[in-house]
Tab-separated table of C-alpha atoms and ligand atoms in Angstrom:
chain	number	residue	atom	x	y	z
A	1	MET	CA	-4.895	26.198	-5.082
A	2	ALA	CA	-4.759	27.183	-1.471
A	3	SER	CA	-2.702	30.193	-0.331
A	4	THR	CA	0.917	29.422	0.230
A	5	ASP	CA	1.371	31.635	3.350
A	6	THR	CA	-0.846	29.986	5.930
A	7	LYS	CA	0.700	27.122	7.811
A	8	VAL	CA	-1.359	24.074	8.561
A	9	ASP	CA	-0.905	21.818	11.651
A	10	ILE	CA	-1.264	18.112	10.530
A	11	LEU	CA	-2.136	14.876	12.357
A	12	LEU	CA	-0.838	11.841	10.568
A	13	LEU	CA	-2.248	8.483	11.510
A	14	GLY	CA	-0.077	5.225	11.207
A	15	ALA	CA	3.177	3.677	12.150
A	16	GLY	CA	4.739	2.152	9.092
A	17	GLY	CA	7.344	2.893	6.534
A	18	ARG	CA	4.521	4.349	4.494
A	19	GLU	CA	3.742	6.861	7.114
A	20	HIS	CA	7.331	7.837	7.561
A	21	ALA	CA	7.544	8.501	3.799
A	22	LEU	CA	4.374	10.475	4.163
A	23	LEU	CA	5.696	12.473	7.012
A	24	MET	CA	9.077	13.287	5.295
A	25	LYS	CA	7.187	14.587	2.263
A	26	LEU	CA	4.600	16.549	4.272
A	27	ALA	CA	7.344	18.107	6.440
A	28	GLU	CA	9.104	19.236	3.206
A	29	SER	CA	6.207	21.548	2.514
A	30	PRO	CA	6.456	25.241	3.401
A	31	ARG	CA	2.866	25.004	4.406
A	32	ALA	CA	3.498	22.387	7.091
A	33	GLY	CA	3.133	23.642	10.614
A	34	ARG	CA	3.377	21.369	13.672
A	35	ILE	CA	3.076	17.673	12.902
A	36	TRP	CA	1.684	15.084	15.219
A	37	VAL	CA	1.721	11.378	14.634
A	38	ALA	CA	-0.376	8.578	16.222
A	39	PRO	CA	1.080	6.246	17.014
A	40	GLY	CA	4.165	6.676	14.937
A	41	ASN	CA	7.458	4.617	15.129
A	42	GLY	CA	11.179	5.315	16.134
A	43	GLY	CA	12.019	7.342	12.965
A	44	MET	CA	8.641	9.362	12.912
A	45	LEU	CA	8.916	10.244	16.517
A	46	ALA	CA	12.368	11.653	15.967
A	47	MET	CA	10.746	14.365	13.796
A	48	ALA	CA	7.179	14.790	15.036
A	49	ASP	CA	5.176	14.904	18.208
A	50	LEU	CA	3.157	11.985	19.641
A	51	ALA	CA	-0.616	12.347	19.709
A	52	ASP	CA	-1.562	9.808	22.377
A	53	ILE	CA	-4.887	8.683	20.871
A	54	ASP	CA	-6.363	5.555	19.346
A	55	GLN	CA	-5.959	5.975	15.608
A	56	ASP	CA	-8.934	3.741	14.880
A	57	SER	CA	-11.425	5.806	16.900
A	58	PRO	CA	-13.255	8.412	14.963
A	59	ALA	CA	-14.401	10.122	18.100
A	60	ASP	CA	-10.890	10.460	19.555
A	61	VAL	CA	-9.204	11.551	16.328
A	62	ALA	CA	-11.802	14.181	15.701
A	63	ALA	CA	-11.630	15.610	19.252
A	64	PHE	CA	-7.789	15.577	19.187
A	65	ALA	CA	-7.878	17.458	15.790
A	66	ARG	CA	-10.462	20.026	17.096
A	67	ASP	CA	-8.621	20.576	20.349
A	68	ASN	CA	-5.227	21.087	18.835
A	69	GLY	CA	-6.165	23.377	15.926
A	70	ILE	CA	-5.317	20.726	13.444
A	71	GLY	CA	-6.094	21.701	9.680
A	72	LEU	CA	-5.292	18.499	7.963
A	73	VAL	CA	-5.587	14.915	9.111
A	74	VAL	CA	-3.817	12.383	6.897
A	75	ILE	CA	-4.896	8.672	7.371
A	76	GLY	CA	-2.300	6.171	6.371
A	77	PRO	CA	-3.824	2.636	7.151
A	78	GLU	CA	-7.150	1.066	6.169
A	79	ALA	CA	-8.506	0.282	9.524
A	80	PRO	CA	-9.201	3.915	10.576
A	81	LEU	CA	-10.715	4.539	7.037
A	82	VAL	CA	-13.076	1.610	7.303
A	83	ALA	CA	-13.965	2.693	10.927
A	84	GLY	CA	-15.079	6.125	9.709
A	85	VAL	CA	-12.156	8.340	11.012
A	86	ALA	CA	-12.345	10.637	7.727
A	87	ASP	CA	-16.167	11.049	8.214
A	88	ALA	CA	-15.796	12.104	11.792
A	89	VAL	CA	-12.781	14.613	10.865
A	90	LYS	CA	-14.878	16.122	7.962
A	91	ALA	CA	-17.987	16.307	10.067
A	92	ALA	CA	-15.867	18.424	12.545
A	93	GLY	CA	-15.041	20.788	9.631
A	94	ILE	CA	-11.516	19.680	9.419
A	95	ALA	CA	-9.795	18.468	6.139
A	96	ALA	CA	-9.117	14.697	5.963
A	97	PHE	CA	-6.901	12.955	3.469
A	98	GLY	CA	-8.457	9.455	3.041
A	99	PRO	CA	-11.947	8.351	1.896
A	100	CYS	CA	-15.084	8.089	4.026
A	101	ALA	CA	-16.133	4.700	5.166
A	102	SER	CA	-18.685	4.296	2.427
A	103	ALA	CA	-15.908	4.736	-0.144
A	104	ALA	CA	-13.263	2.872	1.893
A	105	ARG	CA	-15.512	-0.314	1.333
A	106	MET	CA	-13.743	-0.561	-1.924
A	107	GLU	CA	-11.051	-2.214	0.267
A	108	GLY	CA	-13.079	-3.278	3.225
A	109	SER	CA	-15.241	-5.642	1.237
A	110	LYS	CA	-13.983	-7.526	-1.628
A	111	LEU	CA	-17.617	-8.411	-2.677
A	112	PHE	CA	-18.561	-4.752	-2.609
A	113	ALA	CA	-15.557	-3.885	-4.793
A	114	LYS	CA	-16.445	-6.754	-7.223
A	115	GLN	CA	-20.030	-5.469	-7.582
A	116	VAL	CA	-18.815	-1.989	-8.226
A	117	MET	CA	-16.394	-3.287	-10.764
A	118	GLU	CA	-19.188	-5.271	-12.471
A	119	ARG	CA	-21.352	-2.238	-12.751
A	120	ALA	CA	-18.485	-0.219	-14.021
A	121	GLY	CA	-17.703	-2.885	-16.581
A	122	VAL	CA	-14.118	-3.056	-15.886
A	123	PRO	CA	-11.883	-6.266	-16.387
A	124	THR	CA	-11.424	-8.375	-13.307
A	125	ALA	CA	-11.352	-12.184	-12.440
A	126	ARG	CA	-14.652	-13.908	-12.926
A	127	PHE	CA	-16.206	-14.625	-9.337
A	128	ARG	CA	-18.976	-15.833	-7.185
A	129	SER	CA	-19.513	-15.075	-3.626
A	130	PHE	CA	-20.940	-17.304	-0.739
A	131	THR	CA	-22.022	-17.140	2.851
A	132	GLU	CA	-21.891	-20.980	3.407
A	133	GLU	CA	-19.161	-23.410	2.865
A	134	ALA	CA	-21.145	-26.325	1.100
A	135	PRO	CA	-22.113	-24.266	-1.994
A	136	ALA	CA	-18.763	-22.643	-2.152
A	137	ALA	CA	-17.053	-26.134	-2.050
A	138	ASP	CA	-19.410	-27.296	-4.843
A	139	TYR	CA	-18.302	-24.334	-6.914
A	140	VAL	CA	-14.647	-24.909	-6.293
A	141	ARG	CA	-15.078	-28.528	-7.395
A	142	GLU	CA	-16.781	-27.241	-10.423
A	143	LEU	CA	-13.822	-25.080	-11.366
A	144	ALA	CA	-11.621	-28.284	-10.967
A	145	GLY	CA	-8.393	-26.341	-10.879
A	146	PRO	CA	-6.519	-23.390	-9.710
A	147	CYS	CA	-8.579	-20.522	-8.099
A	148	VAL	CA	-8.389	-17.829	-5.495
A	149	VAL	CA	-10.457	-17.970	-2.249
A	150	LYS	CA	-10.826	-14.490	-0.605
A	151	ALA	CA	-12.305	-13.557	2.882
A	152	ASP	CA	-14.657	-10.660	2.187
A	153	GLY	CA	-13.389	-8.249	4.853
A	154	LEU	CA	-10.095	-6.916	6.186
A	155	ALA	CA	-8.014	-9.770	7.487
A	156	ALA	CA	-4.552	-8.000	7.963
A	157	GLY	CA	-3.477	-9.270	4.610
A	158	LYS	CA	-4.064	-12.927	5.400
A	159	GLY	CA	-7.521	-13.614	3.958
A	160	VAL	CA	-6.398	-14.406	0.337
A	161	ILE	CA	-5.730	-17.981	-0.455
A	162	VAL	CA	-4.149	-18.434	-3.913
A	163	ALA	CA	-4.865	-22.170	-4.550
A	164	LYS	CA	-3.012	-24.195	-7.066
A	165	ASP	CA	-5.714	-27.158	-6.955
A	166	THR	CA	-9.030	-28.042	-5.557
A	167	ASP	CA	-7.662	-29.373	-2.213
A	168	GLU	CA	-5.998	-26.196	-1.504
A	169	ALA	CA	-9.052	-24.117	-2.429
A	170	LEU	CA	-11.327	-26.405	-0.091
A	171	ALA	CA	-8.752	-25.961	2.729
A	172	GLY	CA	-8.866	-22.227	2.212
A	173	LEU	CA	-12.703	-22.195	2.321
A	174	ALA	CA	-12.574	-24.263	5.546
A	175	GLU	CA	-10.134	-21.743	7.094
A	176	CYS	CA	-12.319	-18.779	6.072
A	177	PHE	CA	-15.575	-20.346	7.275
A	178	SER	CA	-13.920	-21.598	10.484
A	179	GLY	CA	-13.937	-18.074	11.945
A	180	GLU	CA	-10.269	-17.767	11.604
A	181	PHE	CA	-10.508	-14.262	10.119
A	182	GLY	CA	-13.506	-13.334	12.348
A	183	ASP	CA	-16.536	-11.530	10.621
A	184	ALA	CA	-14.230	-10.872	7.600
A	185	GLY	CA	-14.560	-14.540	6.532
A	186	SER	CA	-18.333	-14.699	6.897
A	187	THR	CA	-18.679	-13.908	3.205
A	188	VAL	CA	-16.211	-15.513	0.843
A	189	VAL	CA	-15.386	-14.578	-2.835
A	190	VAL	CA	-14.085	-17.382	-5.059
A	191	GLU	CA	-12.446	-16.237	-8.347
A	192	GLU	CA	-10.607	-17.483	-11.298
A	193	MET	CA	-6.843	-17.519	-11.088
A	194	LEU	CA	-5.210	-14.840	-13.339
A	195	THR	CA	-1.601	-15.143	-14.482
A	196	GLY	CA	1.067	-12.548	-15.468
A	197	PRO	CA	3.223	-9.872	-13.809
A	198	GLU	CA	1.506	-7.793	-11.143
A	199	CYS	CA	1.537	-4.028	-11.109
A	200	SER	CA	0.096	-1.332	-8.703
A	201	LEU	CA	-1.135	1.860	-9.993
A	202	LEU	CA	-1.867	4.421	-7.239
A	203	ALA	CA	-4.021	7.393	-8.060
A	204	LEU	CA	-5.116	10.504	-6.318
A	205	THR	CA	-8.789	11.523	-6.812
A	206	ASP	CA	-11.020	14.264	-5.522
A	207	GLY	CA	-14.134	12.315	-6.662
A	208	HIS	CA	-14.125	13.517	-10.269
A	209	THR	CA	-10.568	14.387	-11.288
A	210	LEU	CA	-8.175	11.304	-11.131
A	211	VAL	CA	-4.414	11.791	-11.248
A	212	PRO	CA	-2.363	8.508	-11.709
A	213	LEU	CA	0.765	8.323	-9.810
A	214	ALA	CA	3.770	6.187	-10.913
A	215	THR	CA	3.492	2.439	-11.430
A	216	ALA	CA	5.104	0.296	-8.660
A	217	GLN	CA	5.812	-3.468	-8.106
A	218	ASP	CA	5.722	-5.172	-4.783
A	219	HIS	CA	7.376	-8.459	-3.781
A	220	LYS	CA	4.923	-10.101	-1.390
A	221	ARG	CA	6.596	-13.443	-0.745
A	222	ALA	CA	8.963	-13.857	2.072
A	223	LEU	CA	11.763	-15.681	0.103
A	224	GLU	CA	13.690	-15.146	-2.988
A	225	GLY	CA	12.317	-16.463	-6.255
A	226	ASP	CA	8.798	-15.400	-4.856
A	227	ARG	CA	8.641	-18.414	-2.610
A	228	GLY	CA	7.361	-18.852	0.916
A	229	PRO	CA	4.518	-17.224	2.729
A	230	ASN	CA	2.908	-13.871	1.867
A	231	THR	CA	4.221	-10.929	3.791
A	232	GLY	CA	3.272	-7.162	3.996
A	233	GLY	CA	5.888	-6.573	1.156
A	234	MET	CA	9.573	-7.463	1.033
A	235	GLY	CA	10.709	-4.793	-1.628
A	236	VAL	CA	9.418	-2.639	-4.322
A	237	TYR	CA	10.487	-0.544	-7.184
A	238	SER	CA	8.953	2.302	-9.347
A	239	PRO	CA	8.163	2.854	-12.157
A	240	VAL	CA	7.722	-0.713	-13.496
A	241	PRO	CA	9.827	-0.861	-16.712
A	242	ILE	CA	7.856	-3.738	-18.284
A	243	VAL	CA	4.601	-1.951	-18.479
A	244	THR	CA	3.502	-0.642	-21.873
A	245	ASP	CA	1.922	2.647	-22.574
A	246	ASP	CA	-1.259	0.891	-23.465
A	247	GLU	CA	-1.373	-1.033	-20.298
A	248	LEU	CA	-0.852	2.167	-18.236
A	249	ALA	CA	-3.651	3.936	-20.306
A	250	THR	CA	-6.031	0.902	-19.578
A	251	MET	CA	-5.284	0.885	-15.890
A	252	THR	CA	-5.834	4.609	-15.642
A	253	SER	CA	-9.097	4.300	-17.490
A	254	ILE	CA	-10.187	1.503	-15.302
A	255	GLU	CA	-9.655	3.590	-12.070
A	256	GLU	CA	-11.397	6.583	-13.686
A	257	LYS	CA	-14.452	4.348	-14.463
A	258	VAL	CA	-14.565	2.973	-10.942
A	259	VAL	CA	-14.542	6.482	-9.480
A	260	ALA	CA	-17.253	7.533	-11.866
A	261	GLN	CA	-19.340	4.444	-10.990
A	262	LEU	CA	-19.001	5.215	-7.406
A	263	ALA	CA	-20.184	8.750	-7.952
A	264	ALA	CA	-23.065	7.504	-10.005
A	265	ASP	CA	-23.861	5.270	-6.908
A	266	GLY	CA	-23.864	8.366	-4.655
A	267	ILE	CA	-20.324	7.651	-3.200
A	268	ASP	CA	-17.883	10.457	-3.288
A	269	TYR	CA	-14.274	8.763	-3.366
A	270	ARG	CA	-11.631	11.361	-2.305
A	271	GLY	CA	-8.255	10.094	-1.400
A	272	CYS	CA	-5.683	7.544	-2.766
A	273	LEU	CA	-7.170	4.831	-4.961
A	274	TYR	CA	-4.739	1.862	-5.141
A	275	GLY	CA	-5.418	-0.409	-7.917
A	276	GLY	CA	-3.649	-3.889	-7.854
A	277	PHE	CA	-3.577	-5.293	-11.339
A	278	MET	CA	-2.500	-8.460	-13.113
A	279	LEU	CA	-1.022	-7.715	-16.538
A	280	THR	CA	-2.711	-10.774	-18.405
A	281	PRO	CA	-2.275	-11.666	-21.966
A	282	ASP	CA	-5.724	-10.192	-22.460
A	283	GLY	CA	-4.739	-6.835	-20.904
A	284	PRO	CA	-4.642	-5.491	-17.205
A	285	LYS	CA	-7.375	-7.022	-14.901
A	286	VAL	CA	-8.142	-5.760	-11.448
A	287	LEU	CA	-6.974	-8.051	-8.457
A	288	GLU	CA	-8.026	-5.659	-5.718
A	289	PHE	CA	-8.592	-1.985	-4.669
A	290	ASN	CA	-7.090	-0.503	-1.684
A	291	ALA	CA	-8.405	2.765	-0.248
A	292	ARG	CA	-4.904	4.069	0.730
A	293	PHE	CA	-1.344	4.460	-0.184
A	294	GLY	CA	0.503	1.172	-0.515
A	295	ASP	CA	3.217	0.038	1.791
A	296	PRO	CA	6.030	-0.360	0.592
A	297	GLU	CA	4.846	1.393	-2.795
A	298	THR	CA	4.752	4.852	-1.157
A	299	GLN	CA	8.423	4.597	-0.271
A	300	VAL	CA	9.265	4.522	-3.899
A	301	ILE	CA	6.556	6.812	-5.259
A	302	LEU	CA	6.818	9.779	-2.975
A	303	PRO	CA	10.526	10.253	-3.431
A	304	ARG	CA	10.038	10.776	-7.109
A	305	MET	CA	6.965	12.826	-6.872
A	306	GLN	CA	7.428	16.611	-7.088
A	307	CYS	CA	4.675	18.541	-5.544
A	308	ASP	CA	3.673	20.322	-2.277
A	309	LEU	CA	1.922	17.371	-0.662
A	310	VAL	CA	0.156	19.499	1.973
A	311	ASP	CA	-1.475	21.481	-0.895
A	312	VAL	CA	-2.191	18.416	-2.912
A	313	PHE	CA	-3.905	16.614	0.060
A	314	LEU	CA	-6.000	19.760	0.936
A	315	SER	CA	-7.065	19.996	-2.771
A	316	VAL	CA	-8.203	16.305	-2.749
A	317	ASP	CA	-10.356	16.934	0.322
A	318	ALA	CA	-11.743	20.217	-1.194
A	319	GLY	CA	-12.498	18.560	-4.599
A	320	THR	CA	-10.057	20.974	-6.473
A	321	LEU	CA	-7.279	18.533	-7.445
A	322	ASP	CA	-5.154	20.057	-10.153
A	323	PRO	CA	-3.272	17.328	-12.250
A	324	THR	CA	-0.581	19.945	-13.148
A	325	SER	CA	0.308	20.414	-9.459
A	326	ILE	CA	2.245	17.091	-9.555
A	327	THR	CA	5.271	16.274	-11.710
A	328	TRP	CA	7.779	13.411	-11.653
A	329	ALA	CA	11.450	13.178	-11.468
A	330	ASP	CA	12.958	11.232	-14.463
A	331	ASP	CA	14.579	8.665	-12.188
A	332	TRP	CA	14.118	5.234	-10.767
A	333	ALA	CA	13.550	4.093	-7.094
A	334	VAL	CA	14.157	0.697	-5.599
A	335	SER	CA	13.328	-0.084	-1.937
A	336	VAL	CA	14.567	-3.140	-0.001
A	337	VAL	CA	12.766	-4.101	3.239
A	338	LEU	CA	14.974	-5.182	6.054
A	339	THR	CA	12.967	-7.759	8.304
A	340	SER	CA	13.428	-9.492	11.639
A	341	ALA	CA	14.483	-13.158	11.290
A	342	GLY	CA	11.363	-15.377	11.482
A	343	TYR	CA	8.993	-12.838	9.936
A	344	PRO	CA	6.045	-13.238	9.009
A	345	GLY	CA	6.108	-15.727	11.784
A	346	HIS	CA	7.495	-15.197	15.324
A	347	TYR	CA	10.375	-12.813	15.711
A	348	ASP	CA	12.288	-11.048	18.520
A	349	ARG	CA	12.029	-7.413	19.248
A	350	GLY	CA	14.153	-4.943	21.091
A	351	LEU	CA	17.430	-5.642	19.111
A	352	ARG	CA	19.887	-2.663	18.747
A	353	ILE	CA	19.995	-1.205	15.176
A	354	THR	CA	23.298	0.465	13.900
A	355	GLY	CA	24.363	1.930	10.668
A	356	VAL	CA	21.209	3.849	9.649
A	357	ASP	CA	23.188	7.282	9.623
A	358	ARG	CA	25.865	5.828	7.266
A	359	ALA	CA	23.322	4.234	5.074
A	360	SER	CA	21.334	7.400	4.719
A	361	ALA	CA	24.471	9.322	3.814
A	362	LEU	CA	24.978	7.497	0.447
A	363	PRO	CA	23.724	9.563	-2.460
A	364	GLY	CA	20.094	9.294	-3.182
A	365	VAL	CA	19.374	6.899	-0.217
A	366	THR	CA	16.557	7.384	2.363
A	367	VAL	CA	15.881	4.900	5.175
A	368	TYR	CA	12.231	4.838	6.098
A	369	HIS	CA	11.634	3.527	9.408
A	370	ALA	CA	8.735	0.989	9.856
A	371	GLY	CA	8.958	-1.536	12.796
A	372	ASP	CA	11.415	0.127	15.137
A	373	ALA	CA	11.218	2.134	18.323
A	374	LEU	CA	13.475	4.261	20.493
A	375	ASP	CA	14.412	2.404	23.755
A	376	GLU	CA	14.565	4.044	27.198
A	377	ASP	CA	18.165	5.186	26.453
A	378	GLY	CA	16.916	6.754	23.116
A	379	GLU	CA	18.560	4.029	21.045
A	380	LEU	CA	16.962	2.656	17.866
A	381	VAL	CA	15.754	-0.879	18.443
A	382	THR	CA	13.735	-3.433	16.418
A	383	ALA	CA	9.972	-3.342	17.250
A	384	GLY	CA	8.344	-5.262	14.373
A	385	GLY	CA	8.663	-7.627	11.571
A	386	ARG	CA	9.325	-5.223	8.744
A	387	VAL	CA	11.936	-3.076	10.432
A	388	LEU	CA	13.340	-0.576	7.813
A	389	ASP	CA	12.776	0.287	4.224
A	390	VAL	CA	15.996	1.227	2.457
A	391	THR	CA	15.243	3.239	-0.584
A	392	ALA	CA	17.554	4.561	-3.228
A	393	VAL	CA	16.669	6.957	-6.049
A	394	ALA	CA	19.161	7.041	-9.087
A	395	GLY	CA	19.261	7.904	-12.813
A	396	THR	CA	18.960	4.152	-13.864
A	397	PHE	CA	17.162	1.222	-12.541
A	398	GLU	CA	20.466	-0.760	-11.995
A	399	GLU	CA	21.965	2.039	-10.094
A	400	ALA	CA	19.128	2.530	-7.775
A	401	ARG	CA	19.097	-1.306	-7.149
A	402	ASP	CA	22.875	-1.372	-6.397
A	403	ARG	CA	22.707	1.648	-4.219
A	404	ALA	CA	19.730	0.237	-2.194
A	405	TYR	CA	21.700	-3.047	-1.448
A	406	GLU	CA	24.924	-1.071	-0.712
A	407	ALA	CA	22.962	0.799	1.933
A	408	CYS	CA	21.331	-2.313	3.347
A	409	ASP	CA	24.800	-3.806	3.923
A	410	LEU	CA	25.709	-0.811	6.062
A	411	ILE	CA	22.821	-1.522	8.587
A	412	GLU	CA	23.196	-4.075	11.135
A	413	PHE	CA	20.834	-5.792	13.717
A	414	ASP	CA	20.741	-9.335	15.034
A	415	GLY	CA	18.649	-11.464	12.621
A	416	LYS	CA	18.511	-8.827	9.882
A	417	THR	CA	16.902	-10.482	6.803
A	418	LEU	CA	16.281	-9.294	3.331
A	419	ARG	CA	15.653	-10.626	-0.195
A	420	ARG	CA	18.484	-10.067	-2.507
A	421	ASP	CA	16.398	-10.291	-5.708
A	422	ILE	CA	14.123	-7.281	-5.466
A	423	GLY	CA	13.751	-5.940	-9.038
A	424	LEU	CA	15.867	-8.811	-10.519
A	425	ARG	CA	13.137	-10.063	-12.905
A	426	ALA	CA	12.188	-6.642	-14.121
A	427	LEU	CA	15.752	-6.055	-14.999
A	428	LYS	CA	15.552	-9.148	-17.258
A	429	GLY	CA	12.453	-8.035	-19.088
A	430	ARG	CA	8.953	-9.253	-19.594
A	431	GLY	CA	10.112	-12.669	-20.669
A	432	ALA	CA	11.148	-13.474	-17.097
A	433	TRP	CA	7.425	-13.737	-16.169
A	434	GLU	CA	6.849	-16.361	-18.879
A	435	ALA	CA	9.832	-18.541	-17.878
B	501	AMP	P1	-5.502	-9.153	-2.983
B	501	AMP	O1	-5.461	-8.753	-1.607
B	501	AMP	O2	-6.953	-9.587	-3.505
B	501	AMP	O3	-4.695	-8.308	-3.894
B	501	AMP	O4	-4.688	-10.434	-3.007
B	501	AMP	C1	-3.321	-10.533	-2.647
B	501	AMP	C2	-2.449	-11.413	-3.668
B	501	AMP	O5	-3.028	-12.475	-3.953
B	501	AMP	C3	-2.450	-10.498	-4.968
B	501	AMP	O6	-1.364	-9.475	-4.910
B	501	AMP	C4	-2.012	-11.565	-5.944
B	501	AMP	O7	-0.618	-11.944	-5.735
B	501	AMP	C5	-2.827	-12.757	-5.357
B	501	AMP	N1	-4.134	-12.853	-6.154
B	501	AMP	C6	-5.241	-12.149	-5.733
B	501	AMP	N2	-6.328	-12.571	-6.601
B	501	AMP	C7	-5.804	-13.139	-7.646
B	501	AMP	C8	-6.251	-13.881	-8.803
B	501	AMP	N3	-7.572	-13.668	-9.192
B	501	AMP	N4	-5.383	-14.592	-9.623
B	501	AMP	C9	-3.998	-14.818	-9.131
B	501	AMP	N5	-3.612	-14.229	-8.052
B	501	AMP	C10	-4.337	-13.462	-7.181
B	502	LIG	N1	1.848	-3.368	-0.836
B	502	LIG	C1	0.692	-3.965	-0.575
B	502	LIG	C2	-0.374	-3.155	0.225
B	502	LIG	O1	0.022	-2.035	0.520
B	502	LIG	O2	-1.415	-3.629	0.437
């Protein structure tokens, strides 16, 4: 473990609720020195300095880190990882939290991730990949039923079409091959549809040791009852009460096998590995991997995680991750996302937000800022689709849920929109997924 008496200046990349949660946890560490954020948001800039750089530019980030004596660069989102920001920072002799570009391909290319999973022998949906529409359409017709069409590359969360029948799948293929998702859609993966509850398991790894963090469950659809378009996430809770010990062990072992396979392939994965799983009747199967912390999963995982996050991130970079350096509070966290009316479609910005202080004063409540900004008068205004993540931690799942909604009701802005059913199904038990 690194020495506890040297302060480390930190540069944190990103602008979402995930990054605000990372910032708060990093700032708690006695080792945290000055913290810079790029680009940050209204809540982050109230407690850290702005680094006026392009977060996706490896050269800019490495130069800023070098010029400002930064000792740790923490990379929140996927785009800078895939662009090679961690590679540039490490090449400058500075610690980076987040995998190098070759390892971030686990998220940057769905086909690459599938091939790694095949080699590692871990359970995932059966699939085929295509670079042309006609053979892909033949395969979809052959499947003659529900399937999932995925653009290979990063498509800002939009490149996955869960098709209930052949027509929807063919329309999804046409969308991918039309260039709608740019280069991301030039290769397409078509896979079998899996059913069951979904569960995320985030893990930290230094390339050989893997430490699973708590399970979490996101709510991706915009409307109550899991209807409407997909979003970046409308609410989340942790841990997931319906997951059995066997399922947790299987998910952990799948992630260990994947990291070992990457190592065998010459790829050193250091950072957060986010596994998205479907808990099928045949056991957990992988839906996807992300190369970063989840958003909004981070907002319910970090508040329960007991550790010095600066030390932990430095140990991940150094290859000295110690599983005993992380322990968990015996409680529950629920986070509800407040969005702008119209999200994920068009929405207004610049609307005054009130009540955040009152909400944050409730016991166990933290309001993470996501799509907001400070206007010229220093007032908090909306600036994005997902505006605030209202998280409550409490001794029981019900209490955490009630407290989160109590806090949501204290915050106001024109067009404030939220799902009232976050965690409701989990409260009813596993049978609620079979209904
Ligand atoms: P991905 O980005 O690959 O996780 O896909 C986004 C969402 O699409 C997932 O969270 C699932 O809800 C859904 N999905 C992806 N793959 C499948 C699959 N094979 N079967 C059913 N749903 C899926
Ligand atoms: N919660 C979904 C994601 O971070 O991709």
